[in-house]
mmCIF file of C-alpha atoms in Angstrom:
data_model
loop_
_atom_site.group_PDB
_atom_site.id
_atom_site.type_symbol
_atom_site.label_atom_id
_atom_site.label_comp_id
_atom_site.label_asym_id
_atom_site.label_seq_id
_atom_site.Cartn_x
_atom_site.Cartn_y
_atom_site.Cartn_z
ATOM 1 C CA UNK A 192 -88.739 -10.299 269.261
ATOM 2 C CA UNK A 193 -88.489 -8.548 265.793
ATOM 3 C CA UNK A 194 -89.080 -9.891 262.401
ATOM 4 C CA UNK A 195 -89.845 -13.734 263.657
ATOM 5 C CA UNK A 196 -91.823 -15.198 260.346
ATOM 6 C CA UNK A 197 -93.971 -17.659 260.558
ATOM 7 C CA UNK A 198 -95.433 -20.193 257.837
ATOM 8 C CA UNK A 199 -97.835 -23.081 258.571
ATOM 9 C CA UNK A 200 -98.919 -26.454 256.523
ATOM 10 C CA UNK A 201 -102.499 -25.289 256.397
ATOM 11 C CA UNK A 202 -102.123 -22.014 254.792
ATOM 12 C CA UNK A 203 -98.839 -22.733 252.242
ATOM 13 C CA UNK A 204 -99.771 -19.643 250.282
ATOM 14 C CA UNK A 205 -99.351 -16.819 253.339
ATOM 15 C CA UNK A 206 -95.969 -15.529 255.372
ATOM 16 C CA UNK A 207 -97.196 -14.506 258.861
ATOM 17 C CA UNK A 208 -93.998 -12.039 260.376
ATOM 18 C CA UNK A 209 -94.836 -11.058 264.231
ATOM 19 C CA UNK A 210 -92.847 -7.908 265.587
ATOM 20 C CA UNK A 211 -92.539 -6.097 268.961
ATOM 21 C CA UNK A 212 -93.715 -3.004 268.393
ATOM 22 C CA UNK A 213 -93.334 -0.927 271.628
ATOM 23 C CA UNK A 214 -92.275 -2.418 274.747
ATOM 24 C CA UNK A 215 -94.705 -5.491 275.483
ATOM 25 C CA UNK A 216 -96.423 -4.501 272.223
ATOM 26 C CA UNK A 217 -97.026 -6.893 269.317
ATOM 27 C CA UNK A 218 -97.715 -6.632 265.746
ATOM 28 C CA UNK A 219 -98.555 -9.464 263.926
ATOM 29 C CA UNK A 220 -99.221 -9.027 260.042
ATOM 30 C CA UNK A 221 -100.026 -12.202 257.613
ATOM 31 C CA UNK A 222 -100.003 -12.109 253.473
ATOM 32 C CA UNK A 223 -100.622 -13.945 250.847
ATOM 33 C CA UNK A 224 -99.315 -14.679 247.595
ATOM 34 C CA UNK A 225 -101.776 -12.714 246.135
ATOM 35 C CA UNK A 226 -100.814 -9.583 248.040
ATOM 36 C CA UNK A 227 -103.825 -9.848 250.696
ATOM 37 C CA UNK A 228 -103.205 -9.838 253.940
ATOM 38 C CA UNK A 229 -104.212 -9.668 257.608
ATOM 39 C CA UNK A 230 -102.846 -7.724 260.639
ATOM 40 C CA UNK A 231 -103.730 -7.381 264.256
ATOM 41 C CA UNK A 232 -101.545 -5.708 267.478
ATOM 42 C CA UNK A 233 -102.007 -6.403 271.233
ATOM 43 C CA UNK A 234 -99.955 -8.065 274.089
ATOM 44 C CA UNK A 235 -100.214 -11.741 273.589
ATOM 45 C CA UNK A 236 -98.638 -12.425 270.018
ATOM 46 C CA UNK A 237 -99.548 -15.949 270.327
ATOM 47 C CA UNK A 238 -103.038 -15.193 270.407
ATOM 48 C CA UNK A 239 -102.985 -12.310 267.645
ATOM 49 C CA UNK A 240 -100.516 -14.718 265.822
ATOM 50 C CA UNK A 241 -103.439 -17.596 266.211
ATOM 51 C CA UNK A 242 -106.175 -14.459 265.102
ATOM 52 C CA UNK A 243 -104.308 -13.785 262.148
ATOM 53 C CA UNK A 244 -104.384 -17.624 261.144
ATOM 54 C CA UNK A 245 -107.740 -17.788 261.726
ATOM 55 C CA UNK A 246 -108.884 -14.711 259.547
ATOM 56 C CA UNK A 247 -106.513 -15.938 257.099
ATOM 57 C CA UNK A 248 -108.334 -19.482 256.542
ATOM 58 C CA UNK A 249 -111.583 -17.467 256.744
ATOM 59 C CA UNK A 250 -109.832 -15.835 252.904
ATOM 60 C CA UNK A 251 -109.002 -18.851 251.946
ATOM 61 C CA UNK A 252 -112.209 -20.643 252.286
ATOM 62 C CA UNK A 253 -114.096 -17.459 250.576
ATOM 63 C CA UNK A 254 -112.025 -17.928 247.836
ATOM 64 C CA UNK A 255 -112.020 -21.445 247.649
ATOM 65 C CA UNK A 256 -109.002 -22.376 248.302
ATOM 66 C CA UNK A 257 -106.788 -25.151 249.467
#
């Protein structure tokens, strides 16, 4: 797995790309349109993919956002 992006409904403003670092290795890295952006690396990319999300709607909500 290498390159897969990712966008959802509920954050239309960030571009989430998860790649496989190292064997079994995962790097998941979210941004904005704004240039901000959100990274985390483990084993389980659905769960740092779901991690990223989450501290990505965290952003939003700071900033007010929609």
């Amino acid at each position: 797995m290498s390159g897969l992006r990712r966008t959802f409904p509920e954050l239309p403003r960030w571009t989430f790309e998860v790649d496989e670092v190292s064997a079994g290795v995962f790097h998941v890295r979210g941004v904005d349109q704004a240039g901000r952006s959100v990274e985390a690396t483990g084993t389980d990319p659905d769960a740092l993919l779901d991690d990223c999300r989450q501290s990505a709607a965290q952003i939003q909500a700071r900033e007010g956002e929609q």
